[in-house]
PDB file of C-alpha atoms in Angstrom:
ATOM      1  CA  MET R   1     -66.446 -25.804 -12.079  1.00  0.00           C
ATOM      2  CA  GLU R   2     -65.473 -29.374 -12.901  1.00  0.00           C
ATOM      3  CA  SER R   3     -67.260 -32.032 -10.888  1.00  0.00           C
ATOM      4  CA  VAL R   4     -66.770 -35.715 -10.102  1.00  0.00           C
ATOM      5  CA  ALA R   5     -69.617 -38.217 -10.127  1.00  0.00           C
ATOM      6  CA  ALA R   6     -70.061 -40.000  -6.812  1.00  0.00           C
ATOM      7  CA  GLY R   7     -70.131 -43.405  -8.550  1.00  0.00           C
ATOM      8  CA  THR R   8     -66.525 -43.010  -9.678  1.00  0.00           C
ATOM      9  CA  ALA R   9     -65.154 -42.537  -6.151  1.00  0.00           C
ATOM     10  CA  SER R  10     -63.655 -46.046  -5.872  1.00  0.00           C
ATOM     11  CA  ALA R  11     -61.536 -45.422  -8.995  1.00  0.00           C
ATOM     12  CA  TRP R  12     -59.613 -42.712  -7.163  1.00  0.00           C
ATOM     13  CA  CYS R  13     -57.850 -45.054  -4.723  1.00  0.00           C
ATOM     14  CA  LEU R  14     -55.116 -47.519  -5.602  1.00  0.00           C
ATOM     15  CA  ARG R  15     -54.447 -49.697  -2.556  1.00  0.00           C
ATOM     16  CA  PHE R  16     -51.076 -51.422  -2.810  1.00  0.00           C
ATOM     17  CA  ARG R  17     -51.036 -53.411   0.385  1.00  0.00           C
ATOM     18  CA  GLN R  18     -54.114 -54.123   2.437  1.00  0.00           C
ATOM     19  CA  GLN R  19     -53.042 -55.009   5.966  1.00  0.00           C
ATOM     20  CA  VAL R  20     -55.416 -57.301   7.845  1.00  0.00           C
ATOM     21  CA  ALA R  21     -54.446 -55.483  11.025  1.00  0.00           C
ATOM     22  CA  GLY R  22     -53.546 -52.142   9.507  1.00  0.00           C
ATOM     23  CA  ARG R  23     -52.454 -49.611  12.115  1.00  0.00           C
ATOM     24  CA  VAL R  24     -52.314 -46.482   9.957  1.00  0.00           C
ATOM     25  CA  ARG R  25     -52.975 -45.411   6.388  1.00  0.00           C
ATOM     26  CA  LEU R  26     -50.703 -43.224   4.262  1.00  0.00           C
ATOM     27  CA  VAL R  27     -52.607 -41.549   1.437  1.00  0.00           C
ATOM     28  CA  CYS R  28     -50.265 -40.400  -1.345  1.00  0.00           C
ATOM     29  CA  PHE R  29     -51.046 -37.704  -3.929  1.00  0.00           C
ATOM     30  CA  PRO R  30     -49.344 -37.569  -7.365  1.00  0.00           C
ATOM     31  CA  HIS R  31     -47.024 -35.011  -8.888  1.00  0.00           C
ATOM     32  CA  ALA R  32     -48.034 -33.351 -12.165  1.00  0.00           C
ATOM     33  CA  GLY R  33     -48.233 -35.981 -14.889  1.00  0.00           C
ATOM     34  CA  GLY R  34     -47.721 -38.762 -12.350  1.00  0.00           C
ATOM     35  CA  GLY R  35     -49.920 -41.591 -11.177  1.00  0.00           C
ATOM     36  CA  GLY R  36     -50.272 -44.000  -8.316  1.00  0.00           C
ATOM     37  CA  ALA R  37     -47.472 -46.321  -9.448  1.00  0.00           C
ATOM     38  CA  ALA R  38     -44.864 -43.814  -8.261  1.00  0.00           C
ATOM     39  CA  TYR R  39     -45.811 -44.735  -4.692  1.00  0.00           C
ATOM     40  CA  HIS R  40     -45.543 -48.491  -5.018  1.00  0.00           C
ATOM     41  CA  PRO R  41     -42.056 -48.434  -3.413  1.00  0.00           C
ATOM     42  CA  PHE R  42     -43.583 -46.799  -0.329  1.00  0.00           C
ATOM     43  CA  SER R  43     -45.708 -49.886   0.231  1.00  0.00           C
ATOM     44  CA  ARG R  44     -42.589 -52.063   0.292  1.00  0.00           C
ATOM     45  CA  LEU R  45     -40.335 -49.786   2.323  1.00  0.00           C
ATOM     46  CA  LEU R  46     -42.636 -48.556   5.092  1.00  0.00           C
ATOM     47  CA  PRO R  47     -43.214 -50.681   8.216  1.00  0.00           C
ATOM     48  CA  ALA R  48     -45.776 -53.468   8.311  1.00  0.00           C
ATOM     49  CA  GLY R  49     -49.090 -52.151   9.523  1.00  0.00           C
ATOM     50  CA  THR R  50     -48.949 -49.177   7.137  1.00  0.00           C
ATOM     51  CA  GLU R  51     -51.580 -49.303   4.435  1.00  0.00           C
ATOM     52  CA  VAL R  52     -50.454 -47.235   1.439  1.00  0.00           C
ATOM     53  CA  VAL R  53     -53.176 -45.758  -0.769  1.00  0.00           C
ATOM     54  CA  ALA R  54     -52.352 -43.716  -3.869  1.00  0.00           C
ATOM     55  CA  ILE R  55     -54.795 -41.185  -5.287  1.00  0.00           C
ATOM     56  CA  VAL R  56     -55.304 -41.597  -9.042  1.00  0.00           C
ATOM     57  CA  PRO R  57     -57.087 -38.618 -10.659  1.00  0.00           C
ATOM     58  CA  PRO R  58     -58.734 -39.053 -14.087  1.00  0.00           C
ATOM     59  CA  GLY R  59     -56.569 -39.289 -17.185  1.00  0.00           C
ATOM     60  CA  ARG R  60     -53.787 -41.601 -15.990  1.00  0.00           C
ATOM     61  CA  GLU R  61     -53.066 -45.303 -15.548  1.00  0.00           C
ATOM     62  CA  ALA R  62     -56.340 -47.273 -15.323  1.00  0.00           C
ATOM     63  CA  ARG R  63     -58.273 -44.006 -15.812  1.00  0.00           C
ATOM     64  CA  MET R  64     -56.500 -43.002 -19.027  1.00  0.00           C
ATOM     65  CA  ARG R  65     -59.743 -43.033 -21.042  1.00  0.00           C
ATOM     66  CA  GLU R  66     -61.194 -40.309 -18.791  1.00  0.00           C
ATOM     67  CA  ALA R  67     -60.614 -36.625 -19.484  1.00  0.00           C
ATOM     68  CA  PRO R  68     -58.069 -35.146 -17.066  1.00  0.00           C
ATOM     69  CA  LEU R  69     -59.231 -32.441 -14.690  1.00  0.00           C
ATOM     70  CA  THR R  70     -57.702 -28.971 -14.826  1.00  0.00           C
ATOM     71  CA  SER R  71     -58.622 -27.841 -11.304  1.00  0.00           C
ATOM     72  CA  ILE R  72     -56.908 -28.662  -8.016  1.00  0.00           C
ATOM     73  CA  VAL R  73     -60.224 -28.132  -6.212  1.00  0.00           C
ATOM     74  CA  ALA R  74     -62.041 -30.579  -8.502  1.00  0.00           C
ATOM     75  CA  MET R  75     -59.330 -33.178  -7.968  1.00  0.00           C
ATOM     76  CA  ALA R  76     -59.479 -32.584  -4.210  1.00  0.00           C
ATOM     77  CA  GLU R  77     -63.250 -33.062  -4.164  1.00  0.00           C
ATOM     78  CA  GLY R  78     -62.928 -36.409  -5.947  1.00  0.00           C
ATOM     79  CA  ALA R  79     -60.091 -37.522  -3.700  1.00  0.00           C
ATOM     80  CA  ALA R  80     -61.944 -36.480  -0.542  1.00  0.00           C
ATOM     81  CA  ALA R  81     -65.067 -38.428  -1.550  1.00  0.00           C
ATOM     82  CA  ALA R  82     -62.967 -41.540  -2.133  1.00  0.00           C
ATOM     83  CA  ILE R  83     -61.012 -41.174   1.125  1.00  0.00           C
ATOM     84  CA  ALA R  84     -64.201 -40.657   3.133  1.00  0.00           C
ATOM     85  CA  ALA R  85     -65.547 -43.931   1.694  1.00  0.00           C
ATOM     86  CA  LEU R  86     -62.539 -45.997   2.853  1.00  0.00           C
ATOM     87  CA  PRO R  87     -62.795 -48.131   6.011  1.00  0.00           C
ATOM     88  CA  PRO R  88     -61.903 -45.979   9.039  1.00  0.00           C
ATOM     89  CA  LEU R  89     -58.216 -45.918   9.906  1.00  0.00           C
ATOM     90  CA  PRO R  90     -55.929 -43.204  11.298  1.00  0.00           C
ATOM     91  CA  SER R  91     -54.576 -41.508   8.173  1.00  0.00           C
ATOM     92  CA  PHE R  92     -51.660 -39.356   7.076  1.00  0.00           C
ATOM     93  CA  PHE R  93     -51.365 -37.496   3.753  1.00  0.00           C
ATOM     94  CA  PHE R  94     -48.216 -37.322   1.625  1.00  0.00           C
ATOM     95  CA  GLY R  95     -48.119 -35.244  -1.553  1.00  0.00           C
ATOM     96  CA  HIS R  96     -45.208 -34.342  -3.800  1.00  0.00           C
ATOM     97  CA  SER R  97     -45.122 -31.188  -5.962  1.00  0.00           C
ATOM     98  CA  MET R  98     -48.663 -30.837  -7.363  1.00  0.00           C
ATOM     99  CA  GLY R  99     -49.571 -33.576  -4.901  1.00  0.00           C
ATOM    100  CA  ALA R 100     -48.656 -31.317  -1.977  1.00  0.00           C
ATOM    101  CA  MET R 101     -51.229 -28.762  -3.123  1.00  0.00           C
ATOM    102  CA  LEU R 102     -53.741 -31.550  -3.700  1.00  0.00           C
ATOM    103  CA  ALA R 103     -53.169 -33.098  -0.246  1.00  0.00           C
ATOM    104  CA  PHE R 104     -53.592 -29.696   1.398  1.00  0.00           C
ATOM    105  CA  GLU R 105     -56.798 -28.876  -0.494  1.00  0.00           C
ATOM    106  CA  THR R 106     -58.210 -32.386   0.090  1.00  0.00           C
ATOM    107  CA  ALA R 107     -57.820 -31.890   3.850  1.00  0.00           C
ATOM    108  CA  ARG R 108     -59.768 -28.643   3.522  1.00  0.00           C
ATOM    109  CA  VAL R 109     -62.556 -30.386   1.573  1.00  0.00           C
ATOM    110  CA  LEU R 110     -62.752 -33.099   4.231  1.00  0.00           C
ATOM    111  CA  ARG R 111     -63.038 -30.464   6.951  1.00  0.00           C
ATOM    112  CA  ARG R 112     -65.872 -28.682   5.123  1.00  0.00           C
ATOM    113  CA  GLY R 113     -67.704 -31.996   4.844  1.00  0.00           C
ATOM    114  CA  GLY R 114     -67.312 -32.825   8.540  1.00  0.00           C
ATOM    115  CA  HIS R 115     -65.069 -35.848   7.840  1.00  0.00           C
ATOM    116  CA  PRO R 116     -62.068 -36.907   9.938  1.00  0.00           C
ATOM    117  CA  LEU R 117     -58.868 -35.057   9.108  1.00  0.00           C
ATOM    118  CA  PRO R 118     -55.496 -36.711   8.580  1.00  0.00           C
ATOM    119  CA  ARG R 119     -53.189 -36.864  11.574  1.00  0.00           C
ATOM    120  CA  ARG R 120     -50.405 -35.052   9.686  1.00  0.00           C
ATOM    121  CA  LEU R 121     -49.675 -33.572   6.258  1.00  0.00           C
ATOM    122  CA  PHE R 122     -46.362 -34.345   4.551  1.00  0.00           C
ATOM    123  CA  LEU R 123     -45.989 -31.610   1.909  1.00  0.00           C
ATOM    124  CA  SER R 124     -43.095 -32.375  -0.389  1.00  0.00           C
ATOM    125  CA  GLY R 125     -41.351 -30.401  -3.112  1.00  0.00           C
ATOM    126  CA  ARG R 126     -43.788 -27.503  -3.346  1.00  0.00           C
ATOM    127  CA  ARG R 127     -43.756 -23.844  -2.439  1.00  0.00           C
ATOM    128  CA  ALA R 128     -46.860 -22.449  -0.773  1.00  0.00           C
ATOM    129  CA  PRO R 129     -49.868 -21.414  -2.891  1.00  0.00           C
ATOM    130  CA  GLY R 130     -49.718 -17.858  -4.101  1.00  0.00           C
ATOM    131  CA  ALA R 131     -48.090 -15.699  -6.699  1.00  0.00           C
ATOM    132  CA  PRO R 132     -45.331 -17.477  -8.664  1.00  0.00           C
ATOM    133  CA  PRO R 133     -41.760 -16.322  -8.244  1.00  0.00           C
ATOM    134  CA  GLU R 134     -40.697 -13.344 -10.347  1.00  0.00           C
ATOM    135  CA  GLY R 135     -39.960 -14.440 -13.895  1.00  0.00           C
ATOM    136  CA  GLU R 136     -41.863 -17.745 -13.672  1.00  0.00           C
ATOM    137  CA  THR R 137     -44.497 -17.450 -16.376  1.00  0.00           C
ATOM    138  CA  PRO R 138     -47.292 -19.973 -17.089  1.00  0.00           C
ATOM    139  CA  ILE R 139     -46.311 -22.848 -19.360  1.00  0.00           C
ATOM    140  CA  SER R 140     -49.485 -24.948 -19.727  1.00  0.00           C
ATOM    141  CA  GLY R 141     -50.519 -23.101 -22.903  1.00  0.00           C
ATOM    142  CA  LEU R 142     -47.180 -23.442 -24.695  1.00  0.00           C
ATOM    143  CA  SER R 143     -46.655 -25.583 -27.771  1.00  0.00           C
ATOM    144  CA  ALA R 144     -45.783 -29.202 -27.072  1.00  0.00           C
ATOM    145  CA  ASP R 145     -42.045 -28.785 -27.670  1.00  0.00           C
ATOM    146  CA  ALA R 146     -41.811 -25.575 -25.629  1.00  0.00           C
ATOM    147  CA  PHE R 147     -43.839 -27.111 -22.802  1.00  0.00           C
ATOM    148  CA  VAL R 148     -41.587 -30.174 -22.663  1.00  0.00           C
ATOM    149  CA  ALA R 149     -38.481 -27.987 -22.632  1.00  0.00           C
ATOM    150  CA  GLU R 150     -39.814 -25.940 -19.705  1.00  0.00           C
ATOM    151  CA  MET R 151     -40.868 -29.019 -17.741  1.00  0.00           C
ATOM    152  CA  VAL R 152     -37.339 -30.362 -18.065  1.00  0.00           C
ATOM    153  CA  ARG R 153     -35.714 -27.019 -17.237  1.00  0.00           C
ATOM    154  CA  ARG R 154     -37.883 -26.162 -14.218  1.00  0.00           C
ATOM    155  CA  TYR R 155     -38.547 -29.539 -12.649  1.00  0.00           C
ATOM    156  CA  GLN R 156     -36.441 -32.173 -14.415  1.00  0.00           C
ATOM    157  CA  GLY R 157     -39.973 -33.533 -14.589  1.00  0.00           C
ATOM    158  CA  ILE R 158     -39.914 -35.944 -17.543  1.00  0.00           C
ATOM    159  CA  PRO R 159     -37.837 -39.138 -17.354  1.00  0.00           C
ATOM    160  CA  ALA R 160     -35.230 -39.618 -20.090  1.00  0.00           C
ATOM    161  CA  ALA R 161     -36.937 -42.832 -21.221  1.00  0.00           C
ATOM    162  CA  VAL R 162     -40.176 -40.913 -21.848  1.00  0.00           C
ATOM    163  CA  LEU R 163     -38.358 -38.110 -23.686  1.00  0.00           C
ATOM    164  CA  ALA R 164     -36.794 -40.711 -25.976  1.00  0.00           C
ATOM    165  CA  ASP R 165     -40.150 -42.332 -26.813  1.00  0.00           C
ATOM    166  CA  ARG R 166     -42.120 -39.837 -28.889  1.00  0.00           C
ATOM    167  CA  GLU R 167     -45.307 -41.917 -28.915  1.00  0.00           C
ATOM    168  CA  LEU R 168     -45.314 -42.318 -25.144  1.00  0.00           C
ATOM    169  CA  LEU R 169     -44.516 -38.632 -24.697  1.00  0.00           C
ATOM    170  CA  ALA R 170     -47.442 -37.670 -26.931  1.00  0.00           C
ATOM    171  CA  LEU R 171     -49.717 -39.928 -24.863  1.00  0.00           C
ATOM    172  CA  LEU R 172     -48.660 -38.347 -21.564  1.00  0.00           C
ATOM    173  CA  LEU R 173     -48.529 -34.710 -22.676  1.00  0.00           C
ATOM    174  CA  PRO R 174     -52.274 -33.965 -22.275  1.00  0.00           C
ATOM    175  CA  ILE R 175     -52.158 -35.205 -18.659  1.00  0.00           C
ATOM    176  CA  MET R 176     -49.058 -33.159 -17.846  1.00  0.00           C
ATOM    177  CA  GLN R 177     -50.498 -30.030 -19.455  1.00  0.00           C
ATOM    178  CA  ALA R 178     -53.829 -30.432 -17.640  1.00  0.00           C
ATOM    179  CA  ASP R 179     -52.046 -30.915 -14.314  1.00  0.00           C
ATOM    180  CA  ILE R 180     -49.797 -27.902 -14.843  1.00  0.00           C
ATOM    181  CA  ARG R 181     -52.841 -25.827 -15.765  1.00  0.00           C
ATOM    182  CA  ALA R 182     -54.436 -26.933 -12.493  1.00  0.00           C
ATOM    183  CA  VAL R 183     -51.310 -25.869 -10.581  1.00  0.00           C
ATOM    184  CA  GLU R 184     -51.061 -22.528 -12.380  1.00  0.00           C
ATOM    185  CA  THR R 185     -54.712 -21.602 -11.809  1.00  0.00           C
ATOM    186  CA  TYR R 186     -54.937 -22.720  -8.175  1.00  0.00           C
ATOM    187  CA  ARG R 187     -55.426 -19.837  -5.780  1.00  0.00           C
ATOM    188  CA  ASP R 188     -55.661 -19.968  -2.030  1.00  0.00           C
ATOM    189  CA  THR R 189     -59.088 -18.916  -0.751  1.00  0.00           C
ATOM    190  CA  PRO R 190     -59.330 -17.404   2.747  1.00  0.00           C
ATOM    191  CA  GLN R 191     -60.185 -20.165   5.223  1.00  0.00           C
ATOM    192  CA  ALA R 192     -59.336 -20.950   8.818  1.00  0.00           C
ATOM    193  CA  PRO R 193     -55.863 -22.507   9.103  1.00  0.00           C
ATOM    194  CA  LEU R 194     -55.803 -26.286   9.172  1.00  0.00           C
ATOM    195  CA  PRO R 195     -55.328 -27.529  12.761  1.00  0.00           C
ATOM    196  CA  LEU R 196     -52.761 -30.160  11.773  1.00  0.00           C
ATOM    197  CA  PRO R 197     -49.066 -30.787  12.224  1.00  0.00           C
ATOM    198  CA  VAL R 198     -47.237 -30.402   8.928  1.00  0.00           C
ATOM    199  CA  THR R 199     -43.893 -31.723   7.755  1.00  0.00           C
ATOM    200  CA  LEU R 200     -42.419 -29.808   4.813  1.00  0.00           C
ATOM    201  CA  MET R 201     -40.021 -31.989   2.817  1.00  0.00           C
ATOM    202  CA  GLY R 202     -37.815 -31.328  -0.172  1.00  0.00           C
ATOM    203  CA  GLY R 203     -34.473 -31.503  -1.915  1.00  0.00           C
ATOM    204  CA  ARG R 204     -31.737 -29.146  -0.791  1.00  0.00           C
ATOM    205  CA  ASP R 205     -31.176 -28.048  -4.398  1.00  0.00           C
ATOM    206  CA  ASP R 206     -34.862 -27.492  -5.213  1.00  0.00           C
ATOM    207  CA  PRO R 207     -35.872 -23.803  -5.571  1.00  0.00           C
ATOM    208  CA  GLN R 208     -39.399 -24.879  -4.591  1.00  0.00           C
ATOM    209  CA  CYS R 209     -38.071 -25.721  -1.126  1.00  0.00           C
ATOM    210  CA  THR R 210     -36.191 -22.663   0.088  1.00  0.00           C
ATOM    211  CA  ASP R 211     -37.154 -20.965   3.354  1.00  0.00           C
ATOM    212  CA  ALA R 212     -38.775 -18.163   1.357  1.00  0.00           C
ATOM    213  CA  ALA R 213     -40.746 -20.592  -0.815  1.00  0.00           C
ATOM    214  CA  TRP R 214     -42.030 -22.451   2.241  1.00  0.00           C
ATOM    215  CA  ALA R 215     -42.803 -19.391   4.367  1.00  0.00           C
ATOM    216  CA  GLY R 216     -46.229 -18.971   2.791  1.00  0.00           C
ATOM    217  CA  TRP R 217     -47.408 -22.285   4.256  1.00  0.00           C
ATOM    218  CA  LEU R 218     -47.145 -20.979   7.820  1.00  0.00           C
ATOM    219  CA  PRO R 219     -50.305 -18.783   7.847  1.00  0.00           C
ATOM    220  CA  LEU R 220     -52.307 -21.685   6.386  1.00  0.00           C
ATOM    221  CA  ILE R 221     -51.456 -24.106   9.196  1.00  0.00           C
ATOM    222  CA  ALA R 222     -52.508 -23.846  12.855  1.00  0.00           C
ATOM    223  CA  GLY R 223     -50.473 -26.845  14.008  1.00  0.00           C
ATOM    224  CA  PRO R 224     -46.701 -27.195  14.393  1.00  0.00           C
ATOM    225  CA  VAL R 225     -44.653 -27.034  11.181  1.00  0.00           C
ATOM    226  CA  GLU R 226     -41.264 -28.661  10.690  1.00  0.00           C
ATOM    227  CA  ALA R 227     -38.961 -28.589   7.659  1.00  0.00           C
ATOM    228  CA  LEU R 228     -36.849 -31.511   6.435  1.00  0.00           C
ATOM    229  CA  ARG R 229     -34.442 -31.299   3.507  1.00  0.00           C
ATOM    230  CA  PHE R 230     -32.702 -34.196   1.801  1.00  0.00           C
ATOM    231  CA  PRO R 231     -29.892 -34.418  -0.758  1.00  0.00           C
ATOM    232  CA  GLY R 232     -31.061 -33.800  -4.311  1.00  0.00           C
ATOM    233  CA  GLY R 233     -33.290 -31.628  -6.440  1.00  0.00           C
ATOM    234  CA  HIS R 234     -37.003 -31.536  -7.173  1.00  0.00           C
ATOM    235  CA  PHE R 235     -37.270 -35.322  -7.542  1.00  0.00           C
ATOM    236  CA  TYR R 236     -35.064 -36.105  -4.545  1.00  0.00           C
ATOM    237  CA  LEU R 237     -37.417 -39.017  -3.766  1.00  0.00           C
ATOM    238  CA  ALA R 238     -36.069 -40.975  -6.724  1.00  0.00           C
ATOM    239  CA  GLU R 239     -32.443 -40.399  -5.713  1.00  0.00           C
ATOM    240  CA  ASP R 240     -32.382 -41.979  -2.248  1.00  0.00           C
ATOM    241  CA  ARG R 241     -35.611 -43.141  -0.621  1.00  0.00           C
ATOM    242  CA  ALA R 242     -34.069 -44.576   2.553  1.00  0.00           C
ATOM    243  CA  PRO R 243     -33.825 -41.345   4.612  1.00  0.00           C
ATOM    244  CA  VAL R 244     -37.243 -40.216   3.387  1.00  0.00           C
ATOM    245  CA  MET R 245     -38.853 -43.508   4.404  1.00  0.00           C
ATOM    246  CA  ALA R 246     -37.140 -43.327   7.785  1.00  0.00           C
ATOM    247  CA  ALA R 247     -38.519 -39.811   8.341  1.00  0.00           C
ATOM    248  CA  LEU R 248     -42.023 -40.901   7.360  1.00  0.00           C
ATOM    249  CA  ALA R 249     -41.920 -44.059   9.494  1.00  0.00           C
ATOM    250  CA  ALA R 250     -40.838 -42.059  12.563  1.00  0.00           C
ATOM    251  CA  ARG R 251     -43.910 -39.833  12.246  1.00  0.00           C
ATOM    252  CA  LEU R 252     -46.618 -42.351  11.347  1.00  0.00           C
TER     253      LEU R 252
END
């Protein structure tokens, strides 16, 4: 089991905008291979009074010298320790793709530790934990070229600018492979359903966001669950943020 030293907890949180009179906090969890910078636009587009905090696991951005973790649970434990150390504020969790799994597991870790839970989970672009769809085989152990090809085919998950820069791609590959290994090895463990409202979000063209893919979330949640779909595929967030921000703002 990978573990996170308590002294590193402050490194997990990237706070974009610290409101003097913050009303709520939105904690954002990264997609596989992503970092906190992906959520900087949220801090500009959400209403004043919303403090946006991005979770930055080891291996990326300012933590690039640290070895990446290969366990969703280990990442959740580090994130939960950092969130619990923040000044108290009503909080909401948003996670996209791998980040949806990480947000969900972080809420479970907080509950086990007796810490306040978020007011709502926004789970974006991710099917429920469980067996992968038929024909979807693990890719984290593939060669670099085969792994990149599958990431592009399945998720359109590597920007064209990164694909064109071989040095940058080589730098980011270990993080992406570690994150995908964490996703592939994550298994739901029997626990009481989380007593939270949940908003499932995704692109209409994303196979991760069909009714069947999302159905597995329902037994894991004791609160009300709603589903919102937006134009686009797996990375619908990059295509048109306005309706997504409006949906978030209405629920914060």
